[in-house]
Each structure stands twice: as C-alpha cells, then as structure tokens.
Amino acid sequence: DPDALVPDGYASLLRVRPRSLFADDATMRVVLAFVPTERLDAFRDRHGVDPREVEIASVATYERHAVVVARGPFHAAVVVSEIGHRMAPLESSAESPVLRRAGIYRMRRCELLALGAHDVALVDGPPALSGLLIHSRDVALRGEVADSSRLRSLVREEAEAPFLYVLHGRPELPPEGVGLLLARLEDTAVTLSPVGTSEPGALELRVRLLGEFPPGAEANFRALVGSLAESDLGRGLGLEEVARSLVVEVREREVALGARVRVSTLTRGLRALFGDEIEEMLDESP
C-alpha cells in the first residue's frame, strides 16, 4: 500500500489517483483545466513517466520539507538511475538498503529512492526524512502495522477516493463567523469523486471536519454556507450550487458535509482561488 510508505508526522497530505481521474470524463476535465495535455506530455518526455498512468501519488508536507511517493507502471530503479545521471552535481548515491540518488536536478536539490519495484519517492528535505521513508518501507515489508495517527486513519478510511486532501490543525481563519465555528478544529479531509452515469458532469464533494464543535453545529454550518453563497465572493466561486445540494451530518467529534457540483462550477471556483498558485507550482515542478 503506497499510503503506508508515507512517514507519519505530516502537516498535510495530497493524494491523487491519476489513472482513476483520467478514466472518468468529469474528473479528467477538472485535471486538464489546470494541467493541460502539453504539460503532461512534457513531464512524460522529461522524466520517462507518464503522470496519466500513475496509479497513486502522494505529496506530504513536513514543516518546510516535502515527500512525494508514487506507484505506477514504471521500473522505480530505472527512474531513479536515469534521473540520477542527470543530477549536476550528484552529491551522493547508494545501492543498499534501497537505490538512492541525491543531488541537484533542474536547479533544485532532491533525493530519489526506489522503495519497491514500482514505488518511487522524492524527498525535498534532510537525509533524516529519507531514513523515515526507508523505515516505513521496512515496516510494510514485514507486514507490520505502524502506529497510526488520526490523520493516517483518515487517509486509510478514504482509500478509494481519486482525490484526497487532509490537513492537520486549524488553518488561519478570521475570528468572526467561520473562525468561531471552527475554533477547535483538529483535522480536515476533503475528497472529490465522480457522481457517475446518474449525473454526468457532476462531482461529489465531501468535507470531514474533526474536533469539537459548538451546539447546533448542523444549523450553524448550513447558515455559514448559505451566507457565503450570497456574498460576492461566494457567487463568483459558485457556492450557491453547493448550498442547494448541501448535506450536513453531525457525529461524535466530527461534522461531515457533502454536496454535488458541476465540473464547470468547480473549475471556475478553483481557478479563482488557486489559479496563480497552481501556475507557479507547475512552473517550478521538477
């Protein structure tokens, strides 16, 4: 399980299943709205890995560092060796306990590891982080179950989601309104999945909030989403569509929100919120 290879302790984790995303027209349209075909082709030609064929890829952040783990129809040892040949300079290399190459690649320092026949990892951080990856691999090979954080449990519970984002802690929020409602928020999980043939072009958006919430949380969240949908920003993001289909479930120390949204609405909203950041990230990608 590639999820088991990501070391515990991350502040956030973005996990995608590219092959599944491109197998469905709705989710494929979302991806291509931000990462056009020519960029995907360029990545394939540059690295020898077609991102559309990757089974699963995870990006975990640890303060100022990050780890990327991917599984796909490639030979991890070949990927690591080939990119290692292009590092200038190549700072270090090892064949055991795993194949590793560290150095400067496309003006950034990184370390690549072959964690399995088809599992490759990229580390943007200190050697200790690479050591944690190898330890996670060894635990998985022995068939042992590592001590799970709640964040890891969330990831496991959403194992089949083609898109998952989890965040530990409470993001910076304004003190009024949403800030008060989420004052004791501890962890967040966001998933996106195609609705299917029953509603072509629609996606299921689910948000799970874990922590402590004030009495009347269901009504409070409905009122919050309704208020945001009526604002100028909310209308620009298409939140009125979310508000119409919103479902809120309150459980013990958890609030789950679900809604259906059209692909066109979602891509417009994401571009309005994160367009510049996504372009910058794509320009800086290895």
mmCIF file of C-alpha atoms in Angstrom:
data_model
loop_
_atom_site.group_PDB
_atom_site.id
_atom_site.type_symbol
_atom_site.label_atom_id
_atom_site.label_comp_id
_atom_site.label_asym_id
_atom_site.label_seq_id
_atom_site.Cartn_x
_atom_site.Cartn_y
_atom_site.Cartn_z
ATOM 1 C CA ASP A 1 0.000 0.000 0.000
ATOM 2 C CA PRO A 2 1.701 3.260 -1.104
ATOM 3 C CA ASP A 3 -0.090 5.143 1.689
ATOM 4 C CA ALA A 4 1.880 3.081 4.219
ATOM 5 C CA LEU A 5 5.162 4.336 2.736
ATOM 6 C CA VAL A 6 4.488 7.972 3.669
ATOM 7 C CA PRO A 7 6.039 8.623 7.110
ATOM 8 C CA ASP A 8 3.799 9.847 9.910
ATOM 9 C CA GLY A 9 4.056 13.388 11.201
ATOM 10 C CA TYR A 10 2.974 15.276 8.088
ATOM 11 C CA ALA A 11 1.129 18.558 8.351
ATOM 12 C CA SER A 12 -0.805 17.946 5.140
ATOM 13 C CA LEU A 13 -1.168 15.281 2.501
ATOM 14 C CA LEU A 14 -2.477 15.479 -1.041
ATOM 15 C CA ARG A 15 -3.162 12.074 -2.574
ATOM 16 C CA VAL A 16 -4.426 11.541 -6.089
ATOM 17 C CA ARG A 17 -5.128 8.501 -8.233
ATOM 18 C CA PRO A 18 -4.269 9.832 -11.704
ATOM 19 C CA ARG A 19 -5.276 6.699 -13.602
ATOM 20 C CA SER A 20 -8.725 6.825 -11.984
ATOM 21 C CA LEU A 21 -9.026 10.579 -12.518
ATOM 22 C CA PHE A 22 -8.319 10.224 -16.243
ATOM 23 C CA ALA A 23 -10.638 7.229 -16.575
ATOM 24 C CA ASP A 24 -13.674 9.399 -15.779
ATOM 25 C CA ASP A 25 -14.694 12.281 -18.044
ATOM 26 C CA ALA A 26 -15.780 14.591 -15.187
ATOM 27 C CA THR A 27 -12.603 14.329 -13.114
ATOM 28 C CA MET A 28 -10.422 14.336 -16.244
ATOM 29 C CA ARG A 29 -11.913 17.684 -17.246
ATOM 30 C CA VAL A 30 -11.020 19.144 -13.840
ATOM 31 C CA VAL A 31 -7.404 17.979 -14.126
ATOM 32 C CA LEU A 32 -6.977 19.209 -17.709
ATOM 33 C CA ALA A 33 -8.376 22.613 -16.748
ATOM 34 C CA PHE A 34 -5.253 23.131 -14.625
ATOM 35 C CA VAL A 35 -2.674 20.814 -16.168
ATOM 36 C CA PRO A 36 -3.119 20.845 -19.953
ATOM 37 C CA THR A 37 -2.136 17.892 -22.109
ATOM 38 C CA GLU A 38 1.056 19.555 -23.342
ATOM 39 C CA ARG A 39 2.364 19.865 -19.767
ATOM 40 C CA LEU A 40 1.602 16.204 -19.111
ATOM 41 C CA ASP A 41 3.360 15.234 -22.331
ATOM 42 C CA ALA A 42 6.365 17.370 -21.390
ATOM 43 C CA PHE A 43 6.577 15.682 -17.965
ATOM 44 C CA ARG A 44 6.452 12.264 -19.623
ATOM 45 C CA ASP A 45 9.169 13.182 -22.114
ATOM 46 C CA ARG A 46 11.375 14.766 -19.455
ATOM 47 C CA HIS A 47 11.172 12.075 -16.774
ATOM 48 C CA GLY A 48 10.150 8.936 -18.643
ATOM 49 C CA VAL A 49 6.971 8.616 -16.545
ATOM 50 C CA ASP A 50 3.523 9.406 -17.904
ATOM 51 C CA PRO A 51 1.628 11.007 -14.991
ATOM 52 C CA ARG A 52 -1.687 9.903 -16.510
ATOM 53 C CA GLU A 53 -0.702 6.256 -15.999
ATOM 54 C CA VAL A 54 0.401 6.623 -12.365
ATOM 55 C CA GLU A 55 -1.733 4.514 -10.049
ATOM 56 C CA ILE A 56 -1.331 6.672 -6.958
ATOM 57 C CA ALA A 57 0.736 9.698 -5.962
ATOM 58 C CA SER A 58 1.001 11.425 -2.584
ATOM 59 C CA VAL A 59 2.597 14.718 -1.582
ATOM 60 C CA ALA A 60 3.162 15.064 2.166
ATOM 61 C CA THR A 61 4.460 18.236 3.815
ATOM 62 C CA TYR A 62 6.596 18.386 6.973
ATOM 63 C CA GLU A 63 7.084 21.993 8.060
ATOM 64 C CA ARG A 64 9.392 23.319 5.304
ATOM 65 C CA HIS A 65 10.023 19.915 3.704
ATOM 66 C CA ALA A 66 8.054 17.553 1.478
ATOM 67 C CA VAL A 67 7.911 13.929 0.363
ATOM 68 C CA VAL A 68 6.396 12.619 -2.852
ATOM 69 C CA VAL A 69 5.600 8.901 -3.204
ATOM 70 C CA ALA A 70 4.265 7.414 -6.443
ATOM 71 C CA ARG A 71 3.357 3.971 -7.745
ATOM 72 C CA GLY A 72 2.850 3.222 -11.412
ATOM 73 C CA PRO A 73 3.699 1.076 -14.448
ATOM 74 C CA PHE A 74 7.363 2.044 -14.390
ATOM 75 C CA HIS A 75 10.539 0.463 -13.046
ATOM 76 C CA ALA A 76 11.473 2.535 -9.998
ATOM 77 C CA ALA A 77 15.161 1.601 -10.211
ATOM 78 C CA VAL A 78 15.308 2.824 -13.821
ATOM 79 C CA VAL A 79 13.591 6.115 -12.945
ATOM 80 C CA VAL A 80 15.958 6.773 -10.036
ATOM 81 C CA SER A 81 19.068 5.793 -12.021
ATOM 82 C CA GLU A 82 18.151 7.839 -15.091
ATOM 83 C CA ILE A 83 17.371 10.991 -13.131
ATOM 84 C CA GLY A 84 20.476 10.400 -11.011
ATOM 85 C CA HIS A 85 22.566 10.518 -14.210
ATOM 86 C CA ARG A 86 21.158 13.975 -14.911
ATOM 87 C CA MET A 87 21.898 15.407 -11.475
ATOM 88 C CA ALA A 88 24.590 18.078 -11.569
ATOM 89 C CA PRO A 89 26.234 17.644 -9.249
ATOM 90 C CA LEU A 90 25.382 14.166 -7.982
ATOM 91 C CA GLU A 91 26.029 14.587 -4.256
ATOM 92 C CA SER A 92 25.574 11.016 -3.049
ATOM 93 C CA SER A 93 24.395 7.609 -4.208
ATOM 94 C CA ALA A 94 23.711 4.236 -2.621
ATOM 95 C CA GLU A 95 22.536 0.832 -3.774
ATOM 96 C CA SER A 96 21.522 -0.536 -0.362
ATOM 97 C CA PRO A 97 19.267 -0.791 1.603
ATOM 98 C CA VAL A 98 17.471 0.926 -1.297
ATOM 99 C CA LEU A 99 18.655 2.504 -4.517
ATOM 100 C CA ARG A 100 19.159 6.203 -3.784
ATOM 101 C CA ARG A 101 20.449 9.237 -5.668
ATOM 102 C CA ALA A 102 20.792 12.750 -4.219
ATOM 103 C CA GLY A 103 21.869 15.946 -5.922
ATOM 104 C CA ILE A 104 20.811 18.976 -7.925
ATOM 105 C CA TYR A 105 18.195 18.280 -10.573
ATOM 106 C CA ARG A 106 16.699 21.110 -12.618
ATOM 107 C CA MET A 107 18.195 23.668 -10.201
ATOM 108 C CA ARG A 108 16.692 22.057 -7.080
ATOM 109 C CA ARG A 109 18.218 19.691 -4.565
ATOM 110 C CA CYS A 110 16.311 16.456 -4.060
ATOM 111 C CA GLU A 111 16.803 12.802 -3.256
ATOM 112 C CA LEU A 112 15.190 9.946 -5.154
ATOM 113 C CA LEU A 113 14.612 6.484 -3.709
ATOM 114 C CA ALA A 114 13.358 3.254 -5.243
ATOM 115 C CA LEU A 115 11.199 1.875 -2.428
ATOM 116 C CA GLY A 116 9.896 -1.059 -4.449
ATOM 117 C CA ALA A 117 9.760 -2.417 -7.962
ATOM 118 C CA HIS A 118 7.159 0.188 -8.918
ATOM 119 C CA ASP A 119 7.337 2.615 -5.965
ATOM 120 C CA VAL A 120 9.495 5.718 -6.213
ATOM 121 C CA ALA A 121 9.899 8.547 -3.706
ATOM 122 C CA LEU A 122 11.251 12.069 -3.990
ATOM 123 C CA VAL A 123 12.455 13.865 -0.863
ATOM 124 C CA ASP A 124 12.779 17.631 -0.630
ATOM 125 C CA GLY A 125 14.369 17.724 2.799
ATOM 126 C CA PRO A 126 17.142 16.363 5.024
ATOM 127 C CA PRO A 127 18.528 12.795 4.935
ATOM 128 C CA ALA A 128 16.583 12.019 8.121
ATOM 129 C CA LEU A 129 13.373 12.256 6.115
ATOM 130 C CA SER A 130 14.720 9.704 3.653
ATOM 131 C CA GLY A 131 15.556 7.488 6.604
ATOM 132 C CA LEU A 132 11.937 7.646 7.766
ATOM 133 C CA LEU A 133 10.805 6.585 4.300
ATOM 134 C CA ILE A 134 13.082 3.546 4.363
ATOM 135 C CA HIS A 135 11.835 2.668 7.844
ATOM 136 C CA SER A 136 8.220 2.874 6.633
ATOM 137 C CA ARG A 137 9.112 0.611 3.723
ATOM 138 C CA ASP A 138 10.748 -1.931 6.036
ATOM 139 C CA VAL A 139 7.717 -1.962 8.339
ATOM 140 C CA ALA A 140 5.434 -2.553 5.354
ATOM 141 C CA LEU A 141 7.654 -5.350 4.011
ATOM 142 C CA ARG A 142 7.496 -7.124 7.366
ATOM 143 C CA GLY A 143 3.720 -6.972 7.221
ATOM 144 C CA GLU A 144 3.560 -4.940 10.406
ATOM 145 C CA VAL A 145 1.054 -2.193 11.070
ATOM 146 C CA ALA A 146 2.687 1.034 12.185
ATOM 147 C CA ASP A 147 1.177 3.096 14.958
ATOM 148 C CA SER A 148 -1.438 5.206 13.239
ATOM 149 C CA SER A 149 -2.065 8.864 13.765
ATOM 150 C CA ARG A 150 -5.615 10.094 13.297
ATOM 151 C CA LEU A 151 -4.512 11.739 10.065
ATOM 152 C CA ARG A 152 -3.275 8.383 8.757
ATOM 153 C CA SER A 153 -6.565 6.792 9.828
ATOM 154 C CA LEU A 154 -8.412 9.415 7.776
ATOM 155 C CA VAL A 155 -6.265 8.574 4.766
ATOM 156 C CA ARG A 156 -6.968 4.867 5.203
ATOM 157 C CA GLU A 157 -10.729 5.438 5.520
ATOM 158 C CA GLU A 158 -10.707 7.356 2.225
ATOM 159 C CA ALA A 159 -8.504 4.816 0.439
ATOM 160 C CA GLU A 160 -10.638 4.648 -2.726
ATOM 161 C CA ALA A 161 -11.129 8.386 -3.274
ATOM 162 C CA PRO A 162 -9.479 9.504 -6.540
ATOM 163 C CA PHE A 163 -8.679 12.859 -4.894
ATOM 164 C CA LEU A 164 -7.959 13.388 -1.210
ATOM 165 C CA TYR A 165 -6.524 16.290 0.756
ATOM 166 C CA VAL A 166 -6.007 16.096 4.510
ATOM 167 C CA LEU A 167 -4.804 18.862 6.804
ATOM 168 C CA HIS A 168 -3.698 18.677 10.407
ATOM 169 C CA GLY A 169 -4.523 21.620 12.645
ATOM 170 C CA ARG A 170 -6.628 24.708 12.268
ATOM 171 C CA PRO A 171 -5.888 26.999 9.333
ATOM 172 C CA GLU A 172 -5.703 30.736 9.811
ATOM 173 C CA LEU A 173 -9.291 31.982 9.828
ATOM 174 C CA PRO A 174 -10.986 35.290 10.637
ATOM 175 C CA PRO A 175 -12.189 35.448 14.279
ATOM 176 C CA GLU A 176 -15.822 36.049 13.396
ATOM 177 C CA GLY A 177 -18.183 33.594 11.728
ATOM 178 C CA VAL A 178 -16.232 30.655 10.368
ATOM 179 C CA GLY A 179 -13.358 31.251 12.786
ATOM 180 C CA LEU A 180 -15.576 30.819 15.836
ATOM 181 C CA LEU A 181 -17.329 27.782 14.390
ATOM 182 C CA LEU A 182 -14.001 26.077 13.677
ATOM 183 C CA ALA A 183 -12.122 27.328 16.728
ATOM 184 C CA ARG A 184 -11.447 23.745 17.910
ATOM 185 C CA LEU A 185 -10.974 22.141 14.517
ATOM 186 C CA GLU A 186 -8.228 19.495 14.665
ATOM 187 C CA ASP A 187 -8.146 17.690 11.302
ATOM 188 C CA THR A 188 -9.777 18.122 7.906
ATOM 189 C CA ALA A 189 -10.265 15.723 4.994
ATOM 190 C CA VAL A 190 -11.567 16.759 1.562
ATOM 191 C CA THR A 191 -12.458 14.204 -1.112
ATOM 192 C CA LEU A 192 -13.676 14.554 -4.668
ATOM 193 C CA SER A 193 -15.280 11.731 -6.660
ATOM 194 C CA PRO A 194 -17.342 11.431 -9.840
ATOM 195 C CA VAL A 195 -21.082 11.013 -9.334
ATOM 196 C CA GLY A 196 -21.246 8.604 -12.275
ATOM 197 C CA THR A 197 -23.712 7.953 -15.057
ATOM 198 C CA SER A 198 -26.675 9.101 -12.953
ATOM 199 C CA GLU A 199 -25.463 12.697 -13.285
ATOM 200 C CA PRO A 200 -22.790 13.126 -15.983
ATOM 201 C CA GLY A 201 -20.516 16.108 -15.492
ATOM 202 C CA ALA A 202 -21.164 16.252 -11.748
ATOM 203 C CA LEU A 203 -18.788 15.607 -8.872
ATOM 204 C CA GLU A 204 -19.340 14.613 -5.261
ATOM 205 C CA LEU A 205 -17.519 16.929 -2.853
ATOM 206 C CA ARG A 206 -17.151 15.743 0.743
ATOM 207 C CA VAL A 207 -15.539 17.519 3.681
ATOM 208 C CA ARG A 208 -14.916 15.848 7.035
ATOM 209 C CA LEU A 209 -14.098 18.111 9.988
ATOM 210 C CA LEU A 210 -12.771 16.512 13.181
ATOM 211 C CA GLY A 211 -12.612 18.260 16.529
ATOM 212 C CA GLU A 212 -15.030 19.898 18.929
ATOM 213 C CA PHE A 213 -17.926 21.996 17.673
ATOM 214 C CA PRO A 214 -20.480 24.219 19.434
ATOM 215 C CA PRO A 215 -24.084 23.089 19.983
ATOM 216 C CA GLY A 216 -26.288 23.395 16.914
ATOM 217 C CA ALA A 217 -23.383 22.663 14.560
ATOM 218 C CA GLU A 218 -25.628 21.467 11.727
ATOM 219 C CA ALA A 219 -27.674 24.653 11.648
ATOM 220 C CA ASN A 220 -24.539 26.755 12.070
ATOM 221 C CA PHE A 221 -22.796 25.146 9.104
ATOM 222 C CA ARG A 222 -25.880 25.444 6.908
ATOM 223 C CA ALA A 223 -26.193 29.116 7.807
ATOM 224 C CA LEU A 224 -22.476 29.657 7.170
ATOM 225 C CA VAL A 225 -22.542 28.073 3.704
ATOM 226 C CA GLY A 226 -25.732 29.966 2.842
ATOM 227 C CA SER A 227 -24.195 33.250 3.941
ATOM 228 C CA LEU A 228 -21.006 32.633 1.979
ATOM 229 C CA ALA A 229 -23.008 31.656 -1.109
ATOM 230 C CA GLU A 230 -24.808 35.018 -1.043
ATOM 231 C CA SER A 231 -21.598 37.053 -0.849
ATOM 232 C CA ASP A 232 -19.894 38.472 -3.952
ATOM 233 C CA LEU A 233 -17.003 36.051 -3.490
ATOM 234 C CA GLY A 234 -19.375 33.132 -2.976
ATOM 235 C CA ARG A 235 -21.287 33.906 -6.150
ATOM 236 C CA GLY A 236 -18.014 34.135 -8.048
ATOM 237 C CA LEU A 237 -16.975 30.737 -6.710
ATOM 238 C CA GLY A 238 -20.339 29.123 -7.428
ATOM 239 C CA LEU A 239 -21.124 28.379 -3.800
ATOM 240 C CA GLU A 240 -24.860 28.772 -4.411
ATOM 241 C CA GLU A 241 -24.705 25.440 -6.242
ATOM 242 C CA VAL A 242 -23.019 23.857 -3.232
ATOM 243 C CA ALA A 243 -25.589 25.374 -0.859
ATOM 244 C CA ARG A 244 -28.501 23.889 -2.829
ATOM 245 C CA SER A 245 -27.242 20.313 -2.549
ATOM 246 C CA LEU A 246 -25.572 20.582 0.866
ATOM 247 C CA VAL A 247 -25.924 17.664 3.266
ATOM 248 C CA VAL A 248 -24.631 18.052 6.838
ATOM 249 C CA GLU A 249 -24.125 15.154 9.249
ATOM 250 C CA VAL A 250 -23.071 15.687 12.852
ATOM 251 C CA ARG A 251 -21.329 12.782 14.554
ATOM 252 C CA GLU A 252 -19.292 12.479 17.726
ATOM 253 C CA ARG A 253 -16.393 14.929 17.343
ATOM 254 C CA GLU A 254 -16.992 15.117 13.606
ATOM 255 C CA VAL A 255 -19.034 17.121 11.114
ATOM 256 C CA ALA A 256 -19.376 15.744 7.574
ATOM 257 C CA LEU A 257 -20.503 17.977 4.733
ATOM 258 C CA GLY A 258 -21.380 16.750 1.244
ATOM 259 C CA ALA A 259 -22.532 18.420 -1.945
ATOM 260 C CA ARG A 260 -22.751 17.846 -5.679
ATOM 261 C CA VAL A 261 -21.187 20.357 -8.020
ATOM 262 C CA ARG A 262 -20.795 20.647 -11.777
ATOM 263 C CA VAL A 263 -17.316 20.386 -13.260
ATOM 264 C CA SER A 264 -17.601 23.853 -14.804
ATOM 265 C CA THR A 265 -18.536 25.373 -11.448
ATOM 266 C CA LEU A 266 -15.713 23.638 -9.603
ATOM 267 C CA THR A 267 -13.005 24.550 -12.097
ATOM 268 C CA ARG A 268 -14.138 28.180 -12.135
ATOM 269 C CA GLY A 269 -14.034 28.351 -8.349
ATOM 270 C CA LEU A 270 -10.652 26.627 -8.035
ATOM 271 C CA ARG A 271 -9.134 28.880 -10.671
ATOM 272 C CA ALA A 272 -10.432 31.952 -8.861
ATOM 273 C CA LEU A 273 -8.960 30.762 -5.556
ATOM 274 C CA PHE A 274 -5.744 28.990 -6.542
ATOM 275 C CA GLY A 275 -5.054 29.788 -10.190
ATOM 276 C CA ASP A 276 -1.861 31.770 -9.585
ATOM 277 C CA GLU A 277 -0.530 29.278 -7.028
ATOM 278 C CA ILE A 278 -1.176 26.330 -9.336
ATOM 279 C CA GLU A 279 0.604 28.027 -12.243
ATOM 280 C CA GLU A 280 3.575 28.826 -10.010
ATOM 281 C CA MET A 281 3.718 25.248 -8.750
ATOM 282 C CA LEU A 282 3.629 23.851 -12.285
ATOM 283 C CA ASP A 283 6.381 26.220 -13.411
ATOM 284 C CA GLU A 284 8.600 25.071 -10.510
ATOM 285 C CA SER A 285 7.893 21.346 -10.824
ATOM 286 C CA PRO A 286 10.970 19.136 -11.489
#
